[in-house]
mmCIF file of C-alpha atoms and ligand atoms in Angstrom:
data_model
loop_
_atom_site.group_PDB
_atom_site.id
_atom_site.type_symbol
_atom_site.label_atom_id
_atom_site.label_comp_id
_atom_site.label_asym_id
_atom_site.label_seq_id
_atom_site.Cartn_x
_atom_site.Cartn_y
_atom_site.Cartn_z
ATOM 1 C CA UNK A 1 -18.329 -63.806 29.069
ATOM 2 C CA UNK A 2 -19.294 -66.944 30.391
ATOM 3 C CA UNK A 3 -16.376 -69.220 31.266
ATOM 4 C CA UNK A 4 -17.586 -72.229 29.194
ATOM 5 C CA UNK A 5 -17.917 -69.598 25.877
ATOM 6 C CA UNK A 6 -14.078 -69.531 26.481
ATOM 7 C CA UNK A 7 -12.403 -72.203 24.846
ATOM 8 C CA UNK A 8 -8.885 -73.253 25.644
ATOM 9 C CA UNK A 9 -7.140 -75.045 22.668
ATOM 10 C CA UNK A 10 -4.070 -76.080 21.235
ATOM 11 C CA UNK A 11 -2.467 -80.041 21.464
ATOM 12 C CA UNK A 12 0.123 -80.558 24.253
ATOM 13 C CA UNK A 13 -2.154 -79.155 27.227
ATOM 14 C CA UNK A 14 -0.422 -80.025 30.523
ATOM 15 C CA UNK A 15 -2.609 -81.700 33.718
ATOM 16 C CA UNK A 16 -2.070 -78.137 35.690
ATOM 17 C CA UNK A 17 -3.264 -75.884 32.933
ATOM 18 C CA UNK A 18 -6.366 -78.620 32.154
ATOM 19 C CA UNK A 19 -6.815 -78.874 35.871
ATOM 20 C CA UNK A 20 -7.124 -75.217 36.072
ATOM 21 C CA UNK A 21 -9.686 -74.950 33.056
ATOM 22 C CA UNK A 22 -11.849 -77.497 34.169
ATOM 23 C CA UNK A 23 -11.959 -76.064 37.803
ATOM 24 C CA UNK A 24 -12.814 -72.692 35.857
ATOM 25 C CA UNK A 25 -15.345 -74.007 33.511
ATOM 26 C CA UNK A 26 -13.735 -73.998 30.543
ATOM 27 C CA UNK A 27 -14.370 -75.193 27.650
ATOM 28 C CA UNK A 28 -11.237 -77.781 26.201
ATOM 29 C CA UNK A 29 -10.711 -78.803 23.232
ATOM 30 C CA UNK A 30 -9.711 -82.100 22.966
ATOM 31 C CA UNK A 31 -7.234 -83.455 20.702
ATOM 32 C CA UNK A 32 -6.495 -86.494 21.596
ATOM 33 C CA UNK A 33 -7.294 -89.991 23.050
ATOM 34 C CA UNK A 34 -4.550 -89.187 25.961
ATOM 35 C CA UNK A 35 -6.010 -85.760 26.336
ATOM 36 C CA UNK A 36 -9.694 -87.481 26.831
ATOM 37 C CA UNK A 37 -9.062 -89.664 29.400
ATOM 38 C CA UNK A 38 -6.543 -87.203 31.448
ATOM 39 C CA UNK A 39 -9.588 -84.509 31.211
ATOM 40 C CA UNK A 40 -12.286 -87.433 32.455
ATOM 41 C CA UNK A 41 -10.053 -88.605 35.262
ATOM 42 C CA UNK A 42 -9.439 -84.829 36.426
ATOM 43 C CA UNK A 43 -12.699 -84.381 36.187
ATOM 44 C CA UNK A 44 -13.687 -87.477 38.784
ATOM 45 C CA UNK A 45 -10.638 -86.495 40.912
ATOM 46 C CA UNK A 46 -11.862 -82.885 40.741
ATOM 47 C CA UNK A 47 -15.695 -83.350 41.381
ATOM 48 C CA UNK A 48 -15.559 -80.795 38.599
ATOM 49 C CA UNK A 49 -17.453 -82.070 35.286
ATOM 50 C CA UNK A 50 -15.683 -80.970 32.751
ATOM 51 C CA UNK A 51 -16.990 -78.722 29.471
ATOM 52 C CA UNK A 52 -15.658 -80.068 26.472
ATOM 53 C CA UNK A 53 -15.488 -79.946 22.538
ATOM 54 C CA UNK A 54 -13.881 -82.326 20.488
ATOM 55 C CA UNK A 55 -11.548 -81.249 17.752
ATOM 56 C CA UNK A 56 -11.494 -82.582 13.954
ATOM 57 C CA UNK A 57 -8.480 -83.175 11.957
ATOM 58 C CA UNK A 58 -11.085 -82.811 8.489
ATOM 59 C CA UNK A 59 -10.461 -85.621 5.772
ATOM 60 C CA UNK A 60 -10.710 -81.849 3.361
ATOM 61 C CA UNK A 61 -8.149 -78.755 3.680
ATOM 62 C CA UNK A 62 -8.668 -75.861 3.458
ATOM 63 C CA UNK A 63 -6.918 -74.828 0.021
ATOM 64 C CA UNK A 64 -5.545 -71.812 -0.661
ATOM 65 C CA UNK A 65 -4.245 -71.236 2.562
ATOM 66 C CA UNK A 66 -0.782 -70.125 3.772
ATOM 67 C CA UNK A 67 -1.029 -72.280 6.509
ATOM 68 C CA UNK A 68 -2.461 -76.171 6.604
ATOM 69 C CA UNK A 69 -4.244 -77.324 10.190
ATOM 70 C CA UNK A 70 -6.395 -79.802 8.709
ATOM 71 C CA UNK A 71 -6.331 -81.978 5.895
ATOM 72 C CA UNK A 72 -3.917 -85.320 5.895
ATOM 73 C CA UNK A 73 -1.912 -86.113 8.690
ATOM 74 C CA UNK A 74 -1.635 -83.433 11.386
ATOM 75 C CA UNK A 75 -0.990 -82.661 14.939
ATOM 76 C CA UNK A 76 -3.935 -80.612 15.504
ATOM 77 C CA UNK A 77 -7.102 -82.577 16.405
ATOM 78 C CA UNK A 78 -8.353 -86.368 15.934
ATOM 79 C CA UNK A 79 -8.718 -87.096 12.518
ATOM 80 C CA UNK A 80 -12.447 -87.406 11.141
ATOM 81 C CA UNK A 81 -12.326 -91.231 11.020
ATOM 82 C CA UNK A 82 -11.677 -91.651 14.625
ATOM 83 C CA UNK A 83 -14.731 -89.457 15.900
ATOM 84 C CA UNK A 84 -16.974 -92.354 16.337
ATOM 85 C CA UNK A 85 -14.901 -94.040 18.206
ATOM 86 C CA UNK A 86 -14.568 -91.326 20.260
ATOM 87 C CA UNK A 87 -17.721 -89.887 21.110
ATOM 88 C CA UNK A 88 -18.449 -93.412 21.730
ATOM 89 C CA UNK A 89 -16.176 -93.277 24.996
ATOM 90 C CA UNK A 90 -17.516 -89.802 25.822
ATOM 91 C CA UNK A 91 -20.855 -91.112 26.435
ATOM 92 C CA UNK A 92 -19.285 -93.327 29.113
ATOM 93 C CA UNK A 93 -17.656 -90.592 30.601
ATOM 94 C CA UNK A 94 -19.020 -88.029 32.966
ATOM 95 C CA UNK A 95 -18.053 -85.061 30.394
ATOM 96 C CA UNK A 96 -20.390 -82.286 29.571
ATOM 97 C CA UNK A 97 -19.576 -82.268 25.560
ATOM 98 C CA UNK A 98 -20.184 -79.417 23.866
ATOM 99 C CA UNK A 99 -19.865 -79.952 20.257
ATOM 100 C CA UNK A 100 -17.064 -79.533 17.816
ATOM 101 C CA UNK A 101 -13.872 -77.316 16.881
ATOM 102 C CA UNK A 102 -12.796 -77.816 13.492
ATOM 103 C CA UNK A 103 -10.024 -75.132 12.350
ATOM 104 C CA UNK A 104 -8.495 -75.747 9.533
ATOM 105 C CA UNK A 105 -6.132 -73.220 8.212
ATOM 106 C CA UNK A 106 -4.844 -69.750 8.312
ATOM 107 C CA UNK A 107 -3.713 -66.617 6.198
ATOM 108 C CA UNK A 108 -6.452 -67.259 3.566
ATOM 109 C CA UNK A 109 -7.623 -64.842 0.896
ATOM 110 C CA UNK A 110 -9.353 -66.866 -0.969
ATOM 111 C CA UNK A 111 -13.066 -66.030 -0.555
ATOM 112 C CA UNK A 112 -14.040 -69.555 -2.228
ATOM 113 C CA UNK A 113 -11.524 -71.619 -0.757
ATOM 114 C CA UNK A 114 -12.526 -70.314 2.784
ATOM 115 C CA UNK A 115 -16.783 -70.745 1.388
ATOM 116 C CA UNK A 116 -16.375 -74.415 0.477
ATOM 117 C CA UNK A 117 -13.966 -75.171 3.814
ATOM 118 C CA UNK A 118 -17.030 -74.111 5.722
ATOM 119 C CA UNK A 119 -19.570 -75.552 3.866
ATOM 120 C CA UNK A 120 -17.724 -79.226 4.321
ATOM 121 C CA UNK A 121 -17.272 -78.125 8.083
ATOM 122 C CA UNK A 122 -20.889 -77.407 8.154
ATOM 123 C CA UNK A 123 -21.810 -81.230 6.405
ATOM 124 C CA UNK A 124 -19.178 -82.577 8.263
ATOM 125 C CA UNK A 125 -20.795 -81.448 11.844
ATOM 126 C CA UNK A 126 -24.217 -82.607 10.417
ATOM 127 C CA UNK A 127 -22.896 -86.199 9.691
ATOM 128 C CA UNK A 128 -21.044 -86.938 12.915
ATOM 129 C CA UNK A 129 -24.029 -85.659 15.114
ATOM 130 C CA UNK A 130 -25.972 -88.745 15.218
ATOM 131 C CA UNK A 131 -23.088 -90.286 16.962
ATOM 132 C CA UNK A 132 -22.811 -87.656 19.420
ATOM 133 C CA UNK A 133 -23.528 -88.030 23.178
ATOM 134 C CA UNK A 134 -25.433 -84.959 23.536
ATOM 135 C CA UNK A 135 -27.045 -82.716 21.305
ATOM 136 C CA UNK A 136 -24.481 -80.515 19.732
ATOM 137 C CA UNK A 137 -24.468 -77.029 21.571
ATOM 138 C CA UNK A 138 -21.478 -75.590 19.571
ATOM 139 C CA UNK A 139 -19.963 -75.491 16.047
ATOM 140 C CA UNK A 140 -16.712 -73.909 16.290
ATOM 141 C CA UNK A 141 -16.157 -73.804 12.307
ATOM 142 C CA UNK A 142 -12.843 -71.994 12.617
ATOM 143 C CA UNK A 143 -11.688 -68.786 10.758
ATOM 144 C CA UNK A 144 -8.501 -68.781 8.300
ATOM 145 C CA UNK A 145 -9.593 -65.037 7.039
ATOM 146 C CA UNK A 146 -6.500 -63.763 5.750
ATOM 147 C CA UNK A 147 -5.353 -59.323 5.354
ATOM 148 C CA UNK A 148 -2.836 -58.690 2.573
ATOM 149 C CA UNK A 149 0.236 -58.350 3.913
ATOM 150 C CA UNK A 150 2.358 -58.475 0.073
ATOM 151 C CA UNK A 151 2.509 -56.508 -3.360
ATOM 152 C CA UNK A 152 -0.131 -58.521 -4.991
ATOM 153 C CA UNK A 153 -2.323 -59.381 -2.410
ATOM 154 C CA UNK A 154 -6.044 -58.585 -2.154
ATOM 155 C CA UNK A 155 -8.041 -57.993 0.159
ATOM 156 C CA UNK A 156 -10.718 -61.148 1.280
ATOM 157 C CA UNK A 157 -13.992 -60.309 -0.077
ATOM 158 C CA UNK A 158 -16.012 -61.005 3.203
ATOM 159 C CA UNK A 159 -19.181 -59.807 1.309
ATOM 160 C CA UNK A 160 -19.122 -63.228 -0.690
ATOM 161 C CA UNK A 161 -17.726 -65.349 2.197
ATOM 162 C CA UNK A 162 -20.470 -63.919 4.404
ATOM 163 C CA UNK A 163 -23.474 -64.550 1.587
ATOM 164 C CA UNK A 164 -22.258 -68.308 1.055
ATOM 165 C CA UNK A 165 -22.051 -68.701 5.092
ATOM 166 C CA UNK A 166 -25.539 -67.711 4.893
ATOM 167 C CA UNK A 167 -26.948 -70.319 2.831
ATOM 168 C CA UNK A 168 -25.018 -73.046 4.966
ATOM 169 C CA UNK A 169 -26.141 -71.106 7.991
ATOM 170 C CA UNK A 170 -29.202 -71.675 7.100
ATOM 171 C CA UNK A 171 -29.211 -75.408 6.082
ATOM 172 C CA UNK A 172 -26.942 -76.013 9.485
ATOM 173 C CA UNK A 173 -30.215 -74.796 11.332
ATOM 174 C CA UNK A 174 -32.584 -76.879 10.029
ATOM 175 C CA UNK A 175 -30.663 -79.957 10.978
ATOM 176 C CA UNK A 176 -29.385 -78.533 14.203
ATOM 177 C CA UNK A 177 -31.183 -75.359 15.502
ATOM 178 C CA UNK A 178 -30.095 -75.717 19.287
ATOM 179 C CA UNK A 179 -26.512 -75.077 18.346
ATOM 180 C CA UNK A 180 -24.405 -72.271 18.182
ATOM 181 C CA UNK A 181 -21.903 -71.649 15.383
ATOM 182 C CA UNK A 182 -18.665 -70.414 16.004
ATOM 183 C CA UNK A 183 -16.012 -68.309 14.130
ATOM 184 C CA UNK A 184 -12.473 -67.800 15.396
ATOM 185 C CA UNK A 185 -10.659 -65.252 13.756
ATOM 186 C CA UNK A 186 -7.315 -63.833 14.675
ATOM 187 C CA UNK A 187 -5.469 -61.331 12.828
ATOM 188 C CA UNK A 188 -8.533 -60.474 10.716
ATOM 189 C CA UNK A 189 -9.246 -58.803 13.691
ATOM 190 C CA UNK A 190 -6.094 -57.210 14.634
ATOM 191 C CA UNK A 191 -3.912 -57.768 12.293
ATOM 192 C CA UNK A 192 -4.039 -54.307 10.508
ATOM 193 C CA UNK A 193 -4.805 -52.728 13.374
ATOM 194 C CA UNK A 194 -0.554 -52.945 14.670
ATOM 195 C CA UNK A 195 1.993 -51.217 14.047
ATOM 196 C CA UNK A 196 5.654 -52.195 14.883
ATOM 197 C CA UNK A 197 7.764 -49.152 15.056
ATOM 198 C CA UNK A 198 12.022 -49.561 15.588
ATOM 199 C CA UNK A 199 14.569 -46.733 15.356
ATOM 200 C CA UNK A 200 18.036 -46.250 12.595
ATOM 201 C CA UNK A 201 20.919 -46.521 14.606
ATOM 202 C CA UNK A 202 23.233 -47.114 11.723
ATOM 203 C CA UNK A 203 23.461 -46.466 8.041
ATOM 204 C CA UNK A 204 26.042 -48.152 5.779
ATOM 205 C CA UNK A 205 27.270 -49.254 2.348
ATOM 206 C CA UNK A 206 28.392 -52.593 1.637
ATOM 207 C CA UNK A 207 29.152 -52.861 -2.405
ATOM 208 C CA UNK A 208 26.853 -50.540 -3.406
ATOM 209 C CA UNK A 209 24.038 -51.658 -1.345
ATOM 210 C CA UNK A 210 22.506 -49.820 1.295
ATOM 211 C CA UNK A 211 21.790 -50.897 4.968
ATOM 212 C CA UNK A 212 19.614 -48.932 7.421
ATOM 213 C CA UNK A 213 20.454 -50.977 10.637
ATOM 214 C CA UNK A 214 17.600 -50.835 13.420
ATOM 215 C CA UNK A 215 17.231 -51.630 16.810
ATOM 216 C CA UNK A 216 14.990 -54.078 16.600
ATOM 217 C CA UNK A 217 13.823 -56.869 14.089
ATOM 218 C CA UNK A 218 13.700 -60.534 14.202
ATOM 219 C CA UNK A 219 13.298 -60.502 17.604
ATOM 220 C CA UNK A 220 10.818 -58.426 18.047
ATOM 221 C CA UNK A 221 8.897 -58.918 14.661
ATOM 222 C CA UNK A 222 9.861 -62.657 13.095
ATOM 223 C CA UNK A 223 7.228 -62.513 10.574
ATOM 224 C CA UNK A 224 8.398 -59.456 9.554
ATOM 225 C CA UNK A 225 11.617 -61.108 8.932
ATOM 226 C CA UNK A 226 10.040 -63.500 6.497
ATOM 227 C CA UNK A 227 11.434 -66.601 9.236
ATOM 228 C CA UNK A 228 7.461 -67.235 10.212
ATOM 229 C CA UNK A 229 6.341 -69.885 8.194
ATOM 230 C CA UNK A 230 7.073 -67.822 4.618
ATOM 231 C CA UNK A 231 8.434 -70.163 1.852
ATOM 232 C CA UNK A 232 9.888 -67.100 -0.022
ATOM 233 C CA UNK A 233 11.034 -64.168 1.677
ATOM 234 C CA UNK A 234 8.611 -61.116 0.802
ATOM 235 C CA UNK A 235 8.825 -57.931 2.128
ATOM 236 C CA UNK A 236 5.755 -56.489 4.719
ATOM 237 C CA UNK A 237 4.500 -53.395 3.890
ATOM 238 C CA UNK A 238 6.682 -50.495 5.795
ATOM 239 C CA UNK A 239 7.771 -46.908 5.863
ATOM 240 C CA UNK A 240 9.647 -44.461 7.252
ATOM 241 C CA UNK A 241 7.429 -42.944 9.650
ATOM 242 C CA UNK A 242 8.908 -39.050 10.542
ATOM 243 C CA UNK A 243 9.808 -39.035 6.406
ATOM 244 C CA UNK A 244 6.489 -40.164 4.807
ATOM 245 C CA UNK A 245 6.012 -36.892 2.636
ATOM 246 C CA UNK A 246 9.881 -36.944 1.707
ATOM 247 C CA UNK A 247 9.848 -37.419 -2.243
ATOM 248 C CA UNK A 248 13.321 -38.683 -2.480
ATOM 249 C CA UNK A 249 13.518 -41.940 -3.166
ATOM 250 C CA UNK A 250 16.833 -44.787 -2.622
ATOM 251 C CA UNK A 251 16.500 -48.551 -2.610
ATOM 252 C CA UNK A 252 17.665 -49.943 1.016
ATOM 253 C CA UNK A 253 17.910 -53.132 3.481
ATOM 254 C CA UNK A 254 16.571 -52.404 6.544
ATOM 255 C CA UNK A 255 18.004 -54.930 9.169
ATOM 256 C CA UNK A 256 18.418 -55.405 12.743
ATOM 257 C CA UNK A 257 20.896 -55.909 15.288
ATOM 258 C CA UNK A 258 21.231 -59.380 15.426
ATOM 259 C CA UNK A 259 24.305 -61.781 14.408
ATOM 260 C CA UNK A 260 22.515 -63.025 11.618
ATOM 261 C CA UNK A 261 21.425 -62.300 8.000
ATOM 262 C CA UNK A 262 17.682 -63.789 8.978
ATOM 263 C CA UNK A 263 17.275 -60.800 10.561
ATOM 264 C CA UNK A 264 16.079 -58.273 7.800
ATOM 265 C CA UNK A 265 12.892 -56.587 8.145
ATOM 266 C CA UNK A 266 13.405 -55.191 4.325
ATOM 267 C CA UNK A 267 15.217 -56.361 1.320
ATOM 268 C CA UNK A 268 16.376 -53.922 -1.449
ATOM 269 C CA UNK A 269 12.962 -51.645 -0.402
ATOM 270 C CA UNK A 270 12.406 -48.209 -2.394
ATOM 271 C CA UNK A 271 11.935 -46.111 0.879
ATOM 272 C CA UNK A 272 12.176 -42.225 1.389
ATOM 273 C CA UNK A 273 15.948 -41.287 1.735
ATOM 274 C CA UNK A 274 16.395 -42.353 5.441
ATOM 275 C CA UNK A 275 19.210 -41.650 7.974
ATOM 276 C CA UNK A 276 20.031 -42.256 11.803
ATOM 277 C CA UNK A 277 17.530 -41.106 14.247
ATOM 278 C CA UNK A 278 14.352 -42.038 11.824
ATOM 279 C CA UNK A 279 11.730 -44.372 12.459
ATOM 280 C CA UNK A 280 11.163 -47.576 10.702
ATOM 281 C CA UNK A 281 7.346 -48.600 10.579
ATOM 282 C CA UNK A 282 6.188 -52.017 9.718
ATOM 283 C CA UNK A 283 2.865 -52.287 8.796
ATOM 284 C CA UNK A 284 0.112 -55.343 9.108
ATOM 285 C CA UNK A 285 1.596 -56.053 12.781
ATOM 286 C CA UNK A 286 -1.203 -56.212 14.718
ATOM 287 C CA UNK A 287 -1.360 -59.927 14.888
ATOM 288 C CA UNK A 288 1.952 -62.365 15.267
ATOM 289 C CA UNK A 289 4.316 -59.701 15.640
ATOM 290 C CA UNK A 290 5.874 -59.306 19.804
ATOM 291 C CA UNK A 291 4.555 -62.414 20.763
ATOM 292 C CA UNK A 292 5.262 -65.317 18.537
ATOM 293 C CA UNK A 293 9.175 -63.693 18.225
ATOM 294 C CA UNK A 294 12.464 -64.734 19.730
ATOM 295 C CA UNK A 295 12.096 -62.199 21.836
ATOM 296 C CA UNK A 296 15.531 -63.484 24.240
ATOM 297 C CA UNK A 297 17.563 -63.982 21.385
ATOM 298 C CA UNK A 298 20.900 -62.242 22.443
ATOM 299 C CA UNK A 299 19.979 -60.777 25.172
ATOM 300 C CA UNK A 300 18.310 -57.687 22.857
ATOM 301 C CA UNK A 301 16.124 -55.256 25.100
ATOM 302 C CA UNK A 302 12.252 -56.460 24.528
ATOM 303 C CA UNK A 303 10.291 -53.564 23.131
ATOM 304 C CA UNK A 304 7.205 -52.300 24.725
ATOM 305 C CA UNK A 305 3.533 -52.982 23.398
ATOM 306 C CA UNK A 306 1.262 -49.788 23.536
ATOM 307 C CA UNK A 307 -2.526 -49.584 23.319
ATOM 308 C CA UNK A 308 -3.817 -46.681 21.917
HETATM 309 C C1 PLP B 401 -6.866 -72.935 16.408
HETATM 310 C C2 PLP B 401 -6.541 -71.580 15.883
HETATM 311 N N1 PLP B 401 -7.443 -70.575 15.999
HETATM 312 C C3 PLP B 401 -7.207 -69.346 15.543
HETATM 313 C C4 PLP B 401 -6.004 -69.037 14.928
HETATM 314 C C5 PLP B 401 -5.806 -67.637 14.406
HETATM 315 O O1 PLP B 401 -5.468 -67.635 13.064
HETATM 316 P P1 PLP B 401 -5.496 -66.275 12.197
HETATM 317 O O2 PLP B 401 -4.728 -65.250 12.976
HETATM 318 O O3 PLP B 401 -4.827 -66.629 10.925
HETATM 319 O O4 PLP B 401 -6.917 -65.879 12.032
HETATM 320 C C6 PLP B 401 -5.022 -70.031 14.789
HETATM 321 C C7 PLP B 401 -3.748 -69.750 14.153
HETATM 322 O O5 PLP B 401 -2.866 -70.536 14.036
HETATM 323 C C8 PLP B 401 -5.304 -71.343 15.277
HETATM 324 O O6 PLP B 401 -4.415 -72.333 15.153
#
């Protein structure tokens, strides 16, 4: 891949990291004022023009979704209002801009939630270019494609996303044929294709209720625990992986090692009749599972990622 088709994102960038990316050709994101003129004085310091796309904070959100990155006051971006004012100081600068990055939100089912959310990014895009300093070379119109993860949950139905993207697809290139559209999905991608496996190493009664304690959970697997961002604590799909013909059935809590009752990785869960020794498998963990836990969180050994 070409180094400017790799974008680096996220607010907070420090001067080393942009430093680095701009020396690399990378594309940045910008998401701020600040961020602009640090980039632009690298840049001249550098000798090194640097590639970059601005990001929108959307006046719209993208409803639906289980989590907001647009829409009303947020950290992510430079709200819609401000982008004239901004390109306008871009086309003073000696930046090679790129186009736009306008993400939105995550974890969304919601085939027409995620339909219209494109079709404003799409208008949106269309709008700000006259005030752009170059034609636009890149739509980055985000992603937000959710997998069912609880009882209850269906599947996206990408058929009708993709037929609606279509039709703005098809508008968008009329009005801007040089550019490239962009879609950045995450755990649609991966998501289902994880597994996070931890062993029983105890099995216990407290009142009547059942715990299966593992050796791993919240800090291997905090959206698994229900801490990542869920507003009520539901549990991911899991089972017991050396017992999934066993017909007999008990109702358990499946929790890990840690001095704390946040770490549960199932609550009152009709499993196959389970013991020390057997494997707990959480499914749906290909995607914010290792990596966005606490993984130092007393001193727990880290468990080990495996590629099949
Ligand atoms: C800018 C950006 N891109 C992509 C993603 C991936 O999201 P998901 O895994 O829900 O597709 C996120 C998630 O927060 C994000 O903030």
């Amino acid at each position: 891949m070409r180094p400017e088709n790799i974008s680096m994102a996220g607010p907070g960038k420090r001067p080393q990291e942009l430093s680095q990316a701009i020396a690399a050709g990378i594309t940045i994101n910008i998401e701020s004022f600040h961020e602009l003129e640090t980039i632009a004085q690298l840049s001249e310091k550098t000798g090194v023009q640097a590639h970059i796309t601005v990001r929108i904070n959307p006046a719209f959100e993208l409803k639906a979704s289980g989590m907001k990155m647009g829409g009303g006051s947020k950290q992510f971006g430079i709200d819609e209002e401000q982008l004239p004012t901004v390109l306008k100081r871009i086309k003073v600068l000696n930046l090679d801009f790129k186009g736009f990055h306008i993400y939105s939100g995550s974890q969304n089912l919601s085939a027409d939630a995620i339909s219209e959310a494109q079709q404003k990014t799409i208008h949106l895009a269309i709008t700000l270019a006259e005030h752009c300093p170059a034609p636009l070379k890149k739509l980055n119109i985000g992603g937000g494609y959710g997998i069912p993860y609880f009882p209850g949950d269906t599947a996206l139905n990408i058929h009708q996303v993709g037929t609606a993207l279509a039709e703005s697809m098809a508008h968008f290139k009329t009005e801007q044929p040089q550019a490239d559209v962009i879609i950045e999905l995450g755990r649609y991608l991966v998501g289902e294709a994880g597994i996070y496996v931890c062993q029983i190493i105890d099995k216990k009664v407290s009142r009547g209720q059942i715990f299966l304690v593992a050796d791993g959970g919240l800090h291997h697997h905090l959206a698994a625990s229900g801490n990542f961002g869920q507003v009520i604590r539901k549990n991911y799909p899991i089972a017991i992986g050396n017992k999934m013909a066993v017909a007999e059935k008990e109702v358990v809590s499946i929790v890990g090692p840690l001095c704390t009752p946040l770490d549960i990785l199932a609550d009152k869960m009709e499993l196959p009749v389970a013991e020390i020794g057997d494997f707990v498998v959480v499914y749906q963990s290909g995607a914010y599972g290792y990596t966005a836990s606490p993984i130092q969180f007393l001193s727990q050994p880290r468990c080990v990622e495996i590629l099949v």
